PDB file of C-alpha atoms and ligand atoms in Angstrom:
ATOM      1  CA  MET A   1      10.543   3.082 -20.973  1.00  0.00           C
ATOM      2  CA  SER A   2       9.700   2.117 -24.868  1.00  0.00           C
ATOM      3  CA  GLU A   3       8.644  -2.215 -23.210  1.00  0.00           C
ATOM      4  CA  SER A   4       5.551  -2.582 -25.345  1.00  0.00           C
ATOM      5  CA  GLN A   5       2.644  -2.753 -21.975  1.00  0.00           C
ATOM      6  CA  THR A   6       0.009  -5.084 -21.360  1.00  0.00           C
ATOM      7  CA  SER A   7      -2.532  -5.075 -18.454  1.00  0.00           C
ATOM      8  CA  ILE A   8      -3.341  -8.104 -16.261  1.00  0.00           C
ATOM      9  CA  GLU A   9      -6.235  -9.453 -15.124  1.00  0.00           C
ATOM     10  CA  LEU A  10      -6.657 -10.549 -11.528  1.00  0.00           C
ATOM     11  CA  PRO A  11      -9.283 -13.043  -9.243  1.00  0.00           C
ATOM     12  CA  ILE A  12     -11.622 -10.617  -7.856  1.00  0.00           C
ATOM     13  CA  LEU A  13     -12.175 -11.619  -2.944  1.00  0.00           C
ATOM     14  CA  ASP A  14     -16.015 -10.574  -3.007  1.00  0.00           C
ATOM     15  CA  ILE A  15     -15.404  -9.890   1.014  1.00  0.00           C
ATOM     16  CA  SER A  16     -19.211  -9.463   1.422  1.00  0.00           C
ATOM     17  CA  ARG A  17     -19.910 -13.401  -0.631  1.00  0.00           C
ATOM     18  CA  PRO A  18     -18.931 -16.984   1.324  1.00  0.00           C
ATOM     19  CA  LEU A  19     -15.851 -18.453   0.062  1.00  0.00           C
ATOM     20  CA  ASN A  20     -15.046 -21.148  -2.035  1.00  0.00           C
ATOM     21  CA  PRO A  21     -12.657 -23.288  -2.097  1.00  0.00           C
ATOM     22  CA  SER A  22     -11.774 -22.589  -6.485  1.00  0.00           C
ATOM     23  CA  PHE A  23     -11.376 -18.855  -5.263  1.00  0.00           C
ATOM     24  CA  LEU A  24      -8.988 -19.749  -2.163  1.00  0.00           C
ATOM     25  CA  SER A  25      -6.700 -21.100  -4.139  1.00  0.00           C
ATOM     26  CA  SER A  26      -6.853 -18.690  -7.656  1.00  0.00           C
ATOM     27  CA  LEU A  27      -6.277 -16.311  -5.120  1.00  0.00           C
ATOM     28  CA  ALA A  28      -3.755 -17.531  -2.936  1.00  0.00           C
ATOM     29  CA  GLU A  29      -1.850 -18.398  -6.798  1.00  0.00           C
ATOM     30  CA  ALA A  30      -1.791 -14.578  -7.863  1.00  0.00           C
ATOM     31  CA  CYS A  31      -0.796 -13.228  -4.543  1.00  0.00           C
ATOM     32  CA  LYS A  32       2.223 -16.428  -5.346  1.00  0.00           C
ATOM     33  CA  LYS A  33       2.256 -14.406  -8.821  1.00  0.00           C
ATOM     34  CA  TRP A  34       1.760 -11.246  -8.745  1.00  0.00           C
ATOM     35  CA  GLY A  35       0.798 -10.079  -5.354  1.00  0.00           C
ATOM     36  CA  PHE A  36      -1.912  -8.021  -6.206  1.00  0.00           C
ATOM     37  CA  PHE A  37      -5.602  -9.039  -6.111  1.00  0.00           C
ATOM     38  CA  HIS A  38      -8.148  -6.531  -6.681  1.00  0.00           C
ATOM     39  CA  ILE A  39     -11.700  -6.844  -4.004  1.00  0.00           C
ATOM     40  CA  ILE A  40     -14.567  -5.305  -4.490  1.00  0.00           C
ATOM     41  CA  ASN A  41     -18.486  -4.822  -1.814  1.00  0.00           C
ATOM     42  CA  HIS A  42     -15.713  -3.943   0.629  1.00  0.00           C
ATOM     43  CA  GLY A  43     -18.433  -1.285   2.407  1.00  0.00           C
ATOM     44  CA  ILE A  44     -16.251   2.151   1.733  1.00  0.00           C
ATOM     45  CA  SER A  45     -19.482   4.117  -0.410  1.00  0.00           C
ATOM     46  CA  LYS A  46     -18.632   6.022  -3.829  1.00  0.00           C
ATOM     47  CA  ASP A  47     -19.855   9.457  -1.077  1.00  0.00           C
ATOM     48  CA  LEU A  48     -16.961   8.900   0.873  1.00  0.00           C
ATOM     49  CA  PHE A  49     -14.354   8.624  -2.121  1.00  0.00           C
ATOM     50  CA  SER A  50     -15.736  11.891  -3.218  1.00  0.00           C
ATOM     51  CA  LYS A  51     -15.776  13.642   0.093  1.00  0.00           C
ATOM     52  CA  LEU A  52     -12.408  12.287   0.457  1.00  0.00           C
ATOM     53  CA  TYR A  53     -10.989  13.514  -3.161  1.00  0.00           C
ATOM     54  CA  LEU A  54     -12.463  17.163  -2.593  1.00  0.00           C
ATOM     55  CA  LEU A  55     -11.565  17.537   1.114  1.00  0.00           C
ATOM     56  CA  SER A  56      -7.850  16.256  -0.052  1.00  0.00           C
ATOM     57  CA  ASN A  57      -8.209  18.386  -3.151  1.00  0.00           C
ATOM     58  CA  ASP A  58      -8.831  21.575  -1.374  1.00  0.00           C
ATOM     59  CA  LEU A  59      -5.461  20.868   1.091  1.00  0.00           C
ATOM     60  CA  PHE A  60      -3.171  20.399  -2.200  1.00  0.00           C
ATOM     61  CA  ASN A  61      -4.458  23.588  -3.251  1.00  0.00           C
ATOM     62  CA  LEU A  62      -2.980  24.847  -0.468  1.00  0.00           C
ATOM     63  CA  PRO A  63      -0.128  27.272  -1.361  1.00  0.00           C
ATOM     64  CA  SER A  64       3.771  25.429  -0.722  1.00  0.00           C
ATOM     65  CA  ASP A  65       4.162  27.909   2.089  1.00  0.00           C
ATOM     66  CA  THR A  66       0.884  26.881   4.268  1.00  0.00           C
ATOM     67  CA  LYS A  67       1.701  22.290   3.685  1.00  0.00           C
ATOM     68  CA  LEU A  68       5.316  22.696   4.686  1.00  0.00           C
ATOM     69  CA  LYS A  69       4.014  23.804   8.015  1.00  0.00           C
ATOM     70  CA  VAL A  70       3.502  19.893   8.365  1.00  0.00           C
ATOM     71  CA  GLY A  71       6.861  19.314   6.173  1.00  0.00           C
ATOM     72  CA  PRO A  72       9.339  17.125   6.095  1.00  0.00           C
ATOM     73  CA  PHE A  73      11.176  20.626   8.664  1.00  0.00           C
ATOM     74  CA  SER A  74       8.449  20.730  10.456  1.00  0.00           C
ATOM     75  CA  SER A  75       7.600  19.234  14.017  1.00  0.00           C
ATOM     76  CA  ILE A  76       4.326  17.407  12.659  1.00  0.00           C
ATOM     77  CA  LYS A  77       5.956  15.986   9.159  1.00  0.00           C
ATOM     78  CA  THR A  78       2.948  14.788   7.541  1.00  0.00           C
ATOM     79  CA  TYR A  79       3.243  16.521   4.786  1.00  0.00           C
ATOM     80  CA  THR A  80       5.821  15.100   1.427  1.00  0.00           C
ATOM     81  CA  PRO A  81       5.941  18.099  -0.421  1.00  0.00           C
ATOM     82  CA  HIS A  82       7.228  17.308  -4.397  1.00  0.00           C
ATOM     83  CA  PHE A  83      10.716  16.565  -5.636  1.00  0.00           C
ATOM     84  CA  ILE A  84      10.757  13.791  -1.988  1.00  0.00           C
ATOM     85  CA  ALA A  85       9.966  11.113  -4.293  1.00  0.00           C
ATOM     86  CA  SER A  86       9.362  12.494  -7.617  1.00  0.00           C
ATOM     87  CA  PRO A  87       8.984  16.195  -8.749  1.00  0.00           C
ATOM     88  CA  TYR A  88       5.010  15.446  -9.794  1.00  0.00           C
ATOM     89  CA  PHE A  89       4.310  13.187  -5.616  1.00  0.00           C
ATOM     90  CA  GLU A  90       2.913  14.528  -2.838  1.00  0.00           C
ATOM     91  CA  SER A  91       1.723  13.461  -0.329  1.00  0.00           C
ATOM     92  CA  LEU A  92      -0.255  13.407   3.376  1.00  0.00           C
ATOM     93  CA  ARG A  93      -0.112  10.442   6.177  1.00  0.00           C
ATOM     94  CA  VAL A  94      -2.893   9.384   8.506  1.00  0.00           C
ATOM     95  CA  SER A  95      -1.349   6.798  11.666  1.00  0.00           C
ATOM     96  CA  GLY A  96      -3.824   5.104  12.739  1.00  0.00           C
ATOM     97  CA  PRO A  97      -5.280   3.532  14.974  1.00  0.00           C
ATOM     98  CA  ASN A  98      -6.538   7.654  16.110  1.00  0.00           C
ATOM     99  CA  PHE A  99      -6.797   8.440  12.963  1.00  0.00           C
ATOM    100  CA  LEU A 100      -9.541  11.826  13.758  1.00  0.00           C
ATOM    101  CA  ASP A 101      -6.104  12.786  16.198  1.00  0.00           C
ATOM    102  CA  SER A 102      -3.301  12.875  13.223  1.00  0.00           C
ATOM    103  CA  ALA A 103      -5.801  14.478  10.627  1.00  0.00           C
ATOM    104  CA  GLN A 104      -6.908  16.741  13.009  1.00  0.00           C
ATOM    105  CA  SER A 105      -3.791  17.499  13.357  1.00  0.00           C
ATOM    106  CA  SER A 106      -2.053  18.407  10.096  1.00  0.00           C
ATOM    107  CA  ALA A 107      -5.686  20.188   9.707  1.00  0.00           C
ATOM    108  CA  ASN A 108      -4.808  22.726  12.747  1.00  0.00           C
ATOM    109  CA  ALA A 109      -1.508  24.120  11.257  1.00  0.00           C
ATOM    110  CA  LEU A 110      -2.587  23.792   7.721  1.00  0.00           C
ATOM    111  CA  PHE A 111      -6.483  25.515   7.511  1.00  0.00           C
ATOM    112  CA  VAL A 112      -7.548  28.762   9.563  1.00  0.00           C
ATOM    113  CA  GLN A 113     -10.629  27.819   9.905  1.00  0.00           C
ATOM    114  CA  GLN A 114     -11.865  25.241  11.951  1.00  0.00           C
ATOM    115  CA  ASN A 115     -12.537  22.109   9.856  1.00  0.00           C
ATOM    116  CA  SER A 116     -13.551  19.143  11.463  1.00  0.00           C
ATOM    117  CA  GLU A 117     -15.283  17.115   8.474  1.00  0.00           C
ATOM    118  CA  PHE A 118     -11.457  16.831   6.728  1.00  0.00           C
ATOM    119  CA  SER A 119     -10.813  14.690   9.797  1.00  0.00           C
ATOM    120  CA  GLU A 120     -13.446  12.838  10.419  1.00  0.00           C
ATOM    121  CA  ILE A 121     -13.954  11.215   7.048  1.00  0.00           C
ATOM    122  CA  LEU A 122     -10.742  10.317   7.633  1.00  0.00           C
ATOM    123  CA  GLN A 123     -11.321   8.903  10.993  1.00  0.00           C
ATOM    124  CA  GLU A 124     -14.637   6.912   8.582  1.00  0.00           C
ATOM    125  CA  TYR A 125     -11.881   5.767   6.222  1.00  0.00           C
ATOM    126  CA  GLY A 126      -9.383   4.468   8.685  1.00  0.00           C
ATOM    127  CA  ARG A 127     -11.424   2.478  10.879  1.00  0.00           C
ATOM    128  CA  LYS A 128     -12.844   0.741   7.394  1.00  0.00           C
ATOM    129  CA  MET A 129      -9.784   0.033   6.001  1.00  0.00           C
ATOM    130  CA  GLU A 130      -8.651  -0.910   9.463  1.00  0.00           C
ATOM    131  CA  GLU A 131     -11.912  -3.840   9.448  1.00  0.00           C
ATOM    132  CA  LEU A 132     -10.837  -4.539   5.537  1.00  0.00           C
ATOM    133  CA  SER A 133      -7.793  -5.502   6.318  1.00  0.00           C
ATOM    134  CA  LYS A 134      -8.063  -7.821   9.468  1.00  0.00           C
ATOM    135  CA  ASN A 135     -10.586  -9.636   6.920  1.00  0.00           C
ATOM    136  CA  ILE A 136      -8.251  -9.296   3.596  1.00  0.00           C
ATOM    137  CA  ILE A 137      -5.509 -11.426   6.543  1.00  0.00           C
ATOM    138  CA  LYS A 138      -8.194 -13.978   7.266  1.00  0.00           C
ATOM    139  CA  VAL A 139      -9.071 -14.249   3.828  1.00  0.00           C
ATOM    140  CA  LEU A 140      -5.620 -14.452   3.253  1.00  0.00           C
ATOM    141  CA  LEU A 141      -5.044 -17.301   5.442  1.00  0.00           C
ATOM    142  CA  MET A 142      -7.584 -19.521   5.043  1.00  0.00           C
ATOM    143  CA  SER A 143      -5.828 -19.377   1.011  1.00  0.00           C
ATOM    144  CA  LEU A 144      -2.649 -21.431   2.558  1.00  0.00           C
ATOM    145  CA  LYS A 145      -2.360 -24.882   1.584  1.00  0.00           C
ATOM    146  CA  ASP A 146      -6.196 -26.427   3.173  1.00  0.00           C
ATOM    147  CA  GLY A 147      -7.545 -23.743   5.065  1.00  0.00           C
ATOM    148  CA  PHE A 148      -5.035 -24.053   8.227  1.00  0.00           C
ATOM    149  CA  GLY A 149      -3.684 -22.158  10.407  1.00  0.00           C
ATOM    150  CA  LYS A 150      -6.450 -19.988  10.741  1.00  0.00           C
ATOM    151  CA  LYS A 151      -7.446 -20.957  14.407  1.00  0.00           C
ATOM    152  CA  ASP A 152      -3.740 -20.144  14.993  1.00  0.00           C
ATOM    153  CA  CYS A 153      -2.413 -17.998  13.652  1.00  0.00           C
ATOM    154  CA  GLU A 154      -4.803 -15.130  12.928  1.00  0.00           C
ATOM    155  CA  SER A 155      -3.187 -14.127  16.329  1.00  0.00           C
ATOM    156  CA  GLU A 156      -0.003 -13.112  15.180  1.00  0.00           C
ATOM    157  CA  PHE A 157      -1.804  -9.993  13.616  1.00  0.00           C
ATOM    158  CA  LYS A 158      -3.350  -9.528  16.735  1.00  0.00           C
ATOM    159  CA  ASN A 159      -1.225  -6.192  17.480  1.00  0.00           C
ATOM    160  CA  CYS A 160      -0.903  -5.029  13.093  1.00  0.00           C
ATOM    161  CA  HIS A 161      -1.683  -0.832  12.944  1.00  0.00           C
ATOM    162  CA  GLY A 162      -2.248   0.977   9.641  1.00  0.00           C
ATOM    163  CA  TYR A 163      -1.520   4.695   8.749  1.00  0.00           C
ATOM    164  CA  MET A 164      -2.436   5.503   5.173  1.00  0.00           C
ATOM    165  CA  ARG A 165      -1.199   8.692   2.028  1.00  0.00           C
ATOM    166  CA  ILE A 166      -3.381  10.447   0.103  1.00  0.00           C
ATOM    167  CA  ASN A 167      -1.391  10.838  -2.566  1.00  0.00           C
ATOM    168  CA  ASN A 168      -1.503  13.813  -5.544  1.00  0.00           C
ATOM    169  CA  TYR A 169       0.621  13.389  -8.842  1.00  0.00           C
ATOM    170  CA  SER A 170       0.651  17.039 -10.364  1.00  0.00           C
ATOM    171  CA  PRO A 171       2.520  15.709 -13.864  1.00  0.00           C
ATOM    172  CA  PRO A 172       3.805  18.649 -15.857  1.00  0.00           C
ATOM    173  CA  GLU A 173       1.616  19.936 -18.339  1.00  0.00           C
ATOM    174  CA  SER A 174       2.690  19.203 -21.894  1.00  0.00           C
ATOM    175  CA  LEU A 175       3.841  15.687 -21.121  1.00  0.00           C
ATOM    176  CA  GLU A 176       5.151  13.772 -24.821  1.00  0.00           C
ATOM    177  CA  VAL A 177       5.912  10.702 -23.441  1.00  0.00           C
ATOM    178  CA  GLU A 178       4.867   8.969 -19.458  1.00  0.00           C
ATOM    179  CA  VAL A 179       7.533   9.772 -16.673  1.00  0.00           C
ATOM    180  CA  GLU A 180       6.804   8.583 -13.324  1.00  0.00           C
ATOM    181  CA  GLY A 181       4.660   9.682 -11.178  1.00  0.00           C
ATOM    182  CA  LEU A 182       6.028   6.846  -7.793  1.00  0.00           C
ATOM    183  CA  GLY A 183       8.927   5.331  -9.053  1.00  0.00           C
ATOM    184  CA  MET A 184       9.043   0.771  -8.356  1.00  0.00           C
ATOM    185  CA  HIS A 185       9.290  -0.261  -4.742  1.00  0.00           C
ATOM    186  CA  THR A 186       7.624  -2.694  -2.603  1.00  0.00           C
ATOM    187  CA  ASP A 187       5.639  -2.214   0.712  1.00  0.00           C
ATOM    188  CA  MET A 188       7.021  -2.619   3.974  1.00  0.00           C
ATOM    189  CA  SER A 189       3.190  -3.767   5.332  1.00  0.00           C
ATOM    190  CA  CYS A 190       1.892  -6.653   5.436  1.00  0.00           C
ATOM    191  CA  VAL A 191      -0.805  -5.871   2.970  1.00  0.00           C
ATOM    192  CA  THR A 192      -1.577  -2.736   1.595  1.00  0.00           C
ATOM    193  CA  ILE A 193      -5.227  -1.515   0.367  1.00  0.00           C
ATOM    194  CA  VAL A 194      -5.162   0.856  -2.645  1.00  0.00           C
ATOM    195  CA  TYR A 195      -7.768   3.535  -4.212  1.00  0.00           C
ATOM    196  CA  GLN A 196      -6.656   4.631  -7.136  1.00  0.00           C
ATOM    197  CA  ASP A 197      -8.835   7.328  -9.513  1.00  0.00           C
ATOM    198  CA  GLU A 198     -10.034   6.665 -12.823  1.00  0.00           C
ATOM    199  CA  ILE A 199      -6.397   7.803 -14.392  1.00  0.00           C
ATOM    200  CA  GLY A 200      -5.110   4.707 -13.729  1.00  0.00           C
ATOM    201  CA  GLY A 201      -1.184   4.140 -13.489  1.00  0.00           C
ATOM    202  CA  LEU A 202      -0.278   1.977 -11.243  1.00  0.00           C
ATOM    203  CA  GLN A 203       1.864  -0.851 -12.403  1.00  0.00           C
ATOM    204  CA  VAL A 204       3.306  -3.958 -11.216  1.00  0.00           C
ATOM    205  CA  LYS A 205       6.622  -4.897 -12.127  1.00  0.00           C
ATOM    206  CA  SER A 206       6.412  -9.608 -13.482  1.00  0.00           C
ATOM    207  CA  LYS A 207       8.767 -11.832 -13.078  1.00  0.00           C
ATOM    208  CA  GLU A 208      10.074 -11.485 -16.169  1.00  0.00           C
ATOM    209  CA  GLY A 209      10.447  -7.873 -16.133  1.00  0.00           C
ATOM    210  CA  LYS A 210       8.002  -6.359 -17.068  1.00  0.00           C
ATOM    211  CA  TRP A 211       4.952  -3.576 -16.591  1.00  0.00           C
ATOM    212  CA  MET A 212       1.933  -4.600 -16.062  1.00  0.00           C
ATOM    213  CA  ASP A 213      -1.456  -2.174 -15.845  1.00  0.00           C
ATOM    214  CA  ILE A 214      -3.575  -2.138 -12.762  1.00  0.00           C
ATOM    215  CA  ARG A 215      -6.707  -0.879 -15.233  1.00  0.00           C
ATOM    216  CA  PRO A 216      -8.694   1.363 -12.457  1.00  0.00           C
ATOM    217  CA  CYS A 217     -12.347  -0.236 -11.957  1.00  0.00           C
ATOM    218  CA  GLU A 218     -15.232   2.264 -10.595  1.00  0.00           C
ATOM    219  CA  GLY A 219     -16.120   0.412  -7.014  1.00  0.00           C
ATOM    220  CA  THR A 220     -13.114  -1.813  -6.995  1.00  0.00           C
ATOM    221  CA  LEU A 221      -9.248  -1.088  -4.692  1.00  0.00           C
ATOM    222  CA  VAL A 222      -5.794  -3.042  -5.481  1.00  0.00           C
ATOM    223  CA  VAL A 223      -4.715  -4.982  -2.613  1.00  0.00           C
ATOM    224  CA  ASN A 224      -1.150  -6.155  -2.690  1.00  0.00           C
ATOM    225  CA  ILE A 225       0.915  -7.689  -0.277  1.00  0.00           C
ATOM    226  CA  GLY A 226       3.910  -6.368   1.650  1.00  0.00           C
ATOM    227  CA  ASP A 227       6.949  -7.119   2.386  1.00  0.00           C
ATOM    228  CA  MET A 228       5.995  -8.057   5.773  1.00  0.00           C
ATOM    229  CA  LEU A 229       3.855 -11.094   4.867  1.00  0.00           C
ATOM    230  CA  GLN A 230       6.717 -12.389   1.708  1.00  0.00           C
ATOM    231  CA  ALA A 231       9.037 -12.549   4.729  1.00  0.00           C
ATOM    232  CA  TRP A 232       5.752 -14.250   7.362  1.00  0.00           C
ATOM    233  CA  SER A 233       4.724 -16.288   4.585  1.00  0.00           C
ATOM    234  CA  ASN A 234       7.864 -17.748   3.018  1.00  0.00           C
ATOM    235  CA  GLU A 235       6.976 -15.982  -0.246  1.00  0.00           C
ATOM    236  CA  LYS A 236       3.922 -18.096  -0.595  1.00  0.00           C
ATOM    237  CA  PHE A 237       2.995 -14.410  -0.865  1.00  0.00           C
ATOM    238  CA  ARG A 238       4.651 -11.722  -3.257  1.00  0.00           C
ATOM    239  CA  SER A 239       5.706  -8.466  -2.293  1.00  0.00           C
ATOM    240  CA  SER A 240       6.042  -7.048  -5.900  1.00  0.00           C
ATOM    241  CA  GLU A 241       8.360  -4.098  -7.100  1.00  0.00           C
ATOM    242  CA  HIS A 242       5.110  -1.889  -8.562  1.00  0.00           C
ATOM    243  CA  ARG A 243       5.096   1.979  -9.734  1.00  0.00           C
ATOM    244  CA  VAL A 244       2.534   4.795 -10.590  1.00  0.00           C
ATOM    245  CA  VAL A 245       3.317   6.185 -13.743  1.00  0.00           C
ATOM    246  CA  LEU A 246       1.627   9.029 -15.250  1.00  0.00           C
ATOM    247  CA  LYS A 247       0.645   9.002 -19.389  1.00  0.00           C
ATOM    248  CA  GLN A 248      -2.402  12.274 -19.757  1.00  0.00           C
ATOM    249  CA  PRO A 249      -0.993  15.892 -18.241  1.00  0.00           C
ATOM    250  CA  ALA A 250      -4.078  15.573 -15.499  1.00  0.00           C
ATOM    251  CA  ASN A 251      -3.712  15.059 -11.920  1.00  0.00           C
ATOM    252  CA  ARG A 252      -4.535  11.993 -10.014  1.00  0.00           C
ATOM    253  CA  PHE A 253      -5.357  10.790  -6.896  1.00  0.00           C
ATOM    254  CA  SER A 254      -5.317   7.987  -4.973  1.00  0.00           C
ATOM    255  CA  LEU A 255      -5.210   6.708  -1.716  1.00  0.00           C
ATOM    256  CA  ALA A 256      -2.955   4.054   0.224  1.00  0.00           C
ATOM    257  CA  PHE A 257      -3.584   2.102   3.376  1.00  0.00           C
ATOM    258  CA  PHE A 258      -1.093   0.253   4.779  1.00  0.00           C
ATOM    259  CA  TRP A 259      -1.574  -2.343   7.293  1.00  0.00           C
ATOM    260  CA  CYS A 260       1.795  -3.376   9.419  1.00  0.00           C
ATOM    261  CA  PHE A 261       2.919  -5.463  11.951  1.00  0.00           C
ATOM    262  CA  GLU A 262       4.032  -3.835  14.806  1.00  0.00           C
ATOM    263  CA  ASP A 263       7.702  -2.287  15.188  1.00  0.00           C
ATOM    264  CA  GLU A 264       8.751  -5.149  17.777  1.00  0.00           C
ATOM    265  CA  LYS A 265       7.142  -7.958  16.018  1.00  0.00           C
ATOM    266  CA  VAL A 266      10.109 -10.623  15.405  1.00  0.00           C
ATOM    267  CA  ILE A 267       9.358 -12.125  12.275  1.00  0.00           C
ATOM    268  CA  ILE A 268       9.279 -15.789  11.459  1.00  0.00           C
ATOM    269  CA  ALA A 269       7.205 -17.782   9.280  1.00  0.00           C
ATOM    270  CA  PRO A 270       5.237 -20.011  11.563  1.00  0.00           C
ATOM    271  CA  ASP A 271       6.281 -24.690  11.107  1.00  0.00           C
ATOM    272  CA  GLU A 272       2.469 -25.067   9.580  1.00  0.00           C
ATOM    273  CA  VAL A 273       3.716 -21.824   6.680  1.00  0.00           C
ATOM    274  CA  VAL A 274       6.736 -23.634   5.633  1.00  0.00           C
ATOM    275  CA  GLY A 275       5.503 -27.338   6.181  1.00  0.00           C
ATOM    276  CA  GLU A 276       7.245 -30.121   6.040  1.00  0.00           C
ATOM    277  CA  GLY A 277      10.410 -30.220   3.771  1.00  0.00           C
ATOM    278  CA  ASN A 278      10.585 -27.625   3.080  1.00  0.00           C
ATOM    279  CA  VAL A 279      13.271 -24.057   2.998  1.00  0.00           C
ATOM    280  CA  ARG A 280      13.109 -21.727   5.104  1.00  0.00           C
ATOM    281  CA  LEU A 281      14.008 -18.530   3.385  1.00  0.00           C
ATOM    282  CA  TYR A 282      14.251 -16.123   5.483  1.00  0.00           C
ATOM    283  CA  ASN A 283      16.191 -15.318   9.420  1.00  0.00           C
ATOM    284  CA  PRO A 284      13.857 -13.949  12.412  1.00  0.00           C
ATOM    285  CA  PHE A 285      14.032 -10.568  12.607  1.00  0.00           C
ATOM    286  CA  VAL A 286      12.735  -7.373  14.245  1.00  0.00           C
ATOM    287  CA  CYS A 287       9.949  -5.297  12.184  1.00  0.00           C
ATOM    288  CA  LEU A 288      11.639  -2.473  12.796  1.00  0.00           C
ATOM    289  CA  ASP A 289      15.321  -3.605  12.411  1.00  0.00           C
ATOM    290  CA  TYR A 290      13.943  -3.814   8.633  1.00  0.00           C
ATOM    291  CA  LEU A 291      12.094  -1.140   8.819  1.00  0.00           C
ATOM    292  CA  LYS A 292      15.343   0.831   9.557  1.00  0.00           C
ATOM    293  CA  PHE A 293      17.388  -0.622   7.099  1.00  0.00           C
ATOM    294  CA  ARG A 294      15.274   0.588   4.170  1.00  0.00           C
ATOM    295  CA  GLU A 295      15.138   4.044   5.684  1.00  0.00           C
ATOM    296  CA  SER A 296      19.283   4.388   5.936  1.00  0.00           C
ATOM    297  CA  ASN A 297      19.132   3.587   1.905  1.00  0.00           C
ATOM    298  CA  GLU A 298      19.083   5.871  -0.888  1.00  0.00           C
ATOM    299  CA  ARG A 299      16.188   5.501  -3.864  1.00  0.00           C
ATOM    300  CA  GLY A 300      19.015   6.172  -6.709  1.00  0.00           C
ATOM    301  CA  LYS A 301      21.079   2.983  -5.009  1.00  0.00           C
ATOM    302  CA  PHE A 302      18.374   0.463  -5.753  1.00  0.00           C
ATOM    303  CA  GLU A 303      20.803  -1.278  -8.200  1.00  0.00           C
ATOM    304  CA  LYS A 304      23.633  -1.739  -6.628  1.00  0.00           C
ATOM    305  CA  VAL A 305      22.908  -1.958  -2.821  1.00  0.00           C
ATOM    306  CA  GLY A 306      20.845  -4.943  -1.212  1.00  0.00           C
ATOM    307  CA  PHE A 307      17.254  -2.750  -0.516  1.00  0.00           C
ATOM    308  CA  THR A 308      15.005  -4.839  -0.382  1.00  0.00           C
ATOM    309  CA  VAL A 309      13.732  -8.071   2.357  1.00  0.00           C
ATOM    310  CA  ARG A 310      15.386 -10.466   0.637  1.00  0.00           C
ATOM    311  CA  ASP A 311      18.811  -8.593   0.630  1.00  0.00           C
ATOM    312  CA  PHE A 312      18.153  -7.883   4.573  1.00  0.00           C
ATOM    313  CA  ALA A 313      17.061 -10.939   6.188  1.00  0.00           C
ATOM    314  CA  GLY A 314      16.671 -13.602   3.370  1.00  0.00           C
ATOM    315  CA  ILE A 315      18.718 -16.897   3.564  1.00  0.00           C
ATOM    316  CA  GLY A 316      21.350 -16.977   1.164  1.00  0.00           C
ATOM    317  CA  HIS A 317      21.672 -13.034  -0.285  1.00  0.00           C
TER     318      HIS A 317
HETATM  319  O1  AKG B   1      -0.757   5.798  -6.080  1.00  0.00           O
HETATM  320  C1  AKG B   1      -1.067   4.139  -6.353  1.00  0.00           C
HETATM  321  O2  AKG B   1      -2.130   3.977  -6.485  1.00  0.00           O
HETATM  322  C2  AKG B   1      -0.131   3.618  -4.861  1.00  0.00           C
HETATM  323  C3  AKG B   1       1.021   4.427  -4.417  1.00  0.00           C
HETATM  324  C4  AKG B   1       1.857   2.987  -3.837  1.00  0.00           C
HETATM  325  O3  AKG B   1       2.842   2.822  -4.589  1.00  0.00           O
HETATM  326  C5  AKG B   1       2.137   3.082  -2.683  1.00  0.00           C
HETATM  327  O4  AKG B   1       1.855   4.810  -1.776  1.00  0.00           O
HETATM  328  O5  AKG B   1       3.152   3.004  -1.674  1.00  0.00           O
HETATM  329 FE1  FE2 B   2       2.890   0.853  -2.790  1.00  0.00          FE
END
């Protein structure tokens, strides 16, 4: 991890304003090059983030034994303890469309006292993220050439569903060199919406293999393209490898919302997306089959064994 690091400037989508063609083309360009952009005026208040932060803190501060009541060996399985993704990472999953029920079933197992605020806040956040995801897909479709297909292609995304992960990173107390809080990966979603606190540490890998910082900025959310949209868009959009590094001995909090195709969906780029005269880069595949493929590949074998959507369904791979 000695390579010098730089941060990148990404387009900032103001979702509250009408879009102009020059912005849409810079967005399309960033989605092809980086697979990342920023979003502002998303309608999620600072107050909601602070509440989510405080409630999540209460949760992660519980004793490990308590958290494991919803861990991988419990019936609920919403909590990922330390040492699964990394020694410094733990996470709680809340699934839609009924975020309230999902959060409540974890809360019931974790907290002695009734804690309805926790699930209500997560429901509010989940619903807002669903709306935002739908709007983001609309904008992305518009950014594809000639504003094509908004009417034809939006229906492809009508059965999408979302889930979120509340992430807590706790680096070692004496941190001399930076450590990976979350190793290199691509997301399996169509799009992911990330809130990262002011600590920062999210990085995207450039096509040349260099790690670039995605600096946090108050009021700004990060959006990244996932594998499903990379395949569906015939690589008009890129699902980039990214990771989280911890550079200072301070806790880091993030929320990641994944907007995904339904399991049974057959992913195939529409002809108008591929474009006349262009080569089709993926064989059609069923969404769930790819999710299973990813699950069955061990993390450490990443470099040796095919692991990405290209390896799974790419033509000529
Ligand atoms: O914590 C972050 O900022 C990003 C998390 C992430 O990449 C993920 O959960 O897929
Ligand atoms: Fe990710």
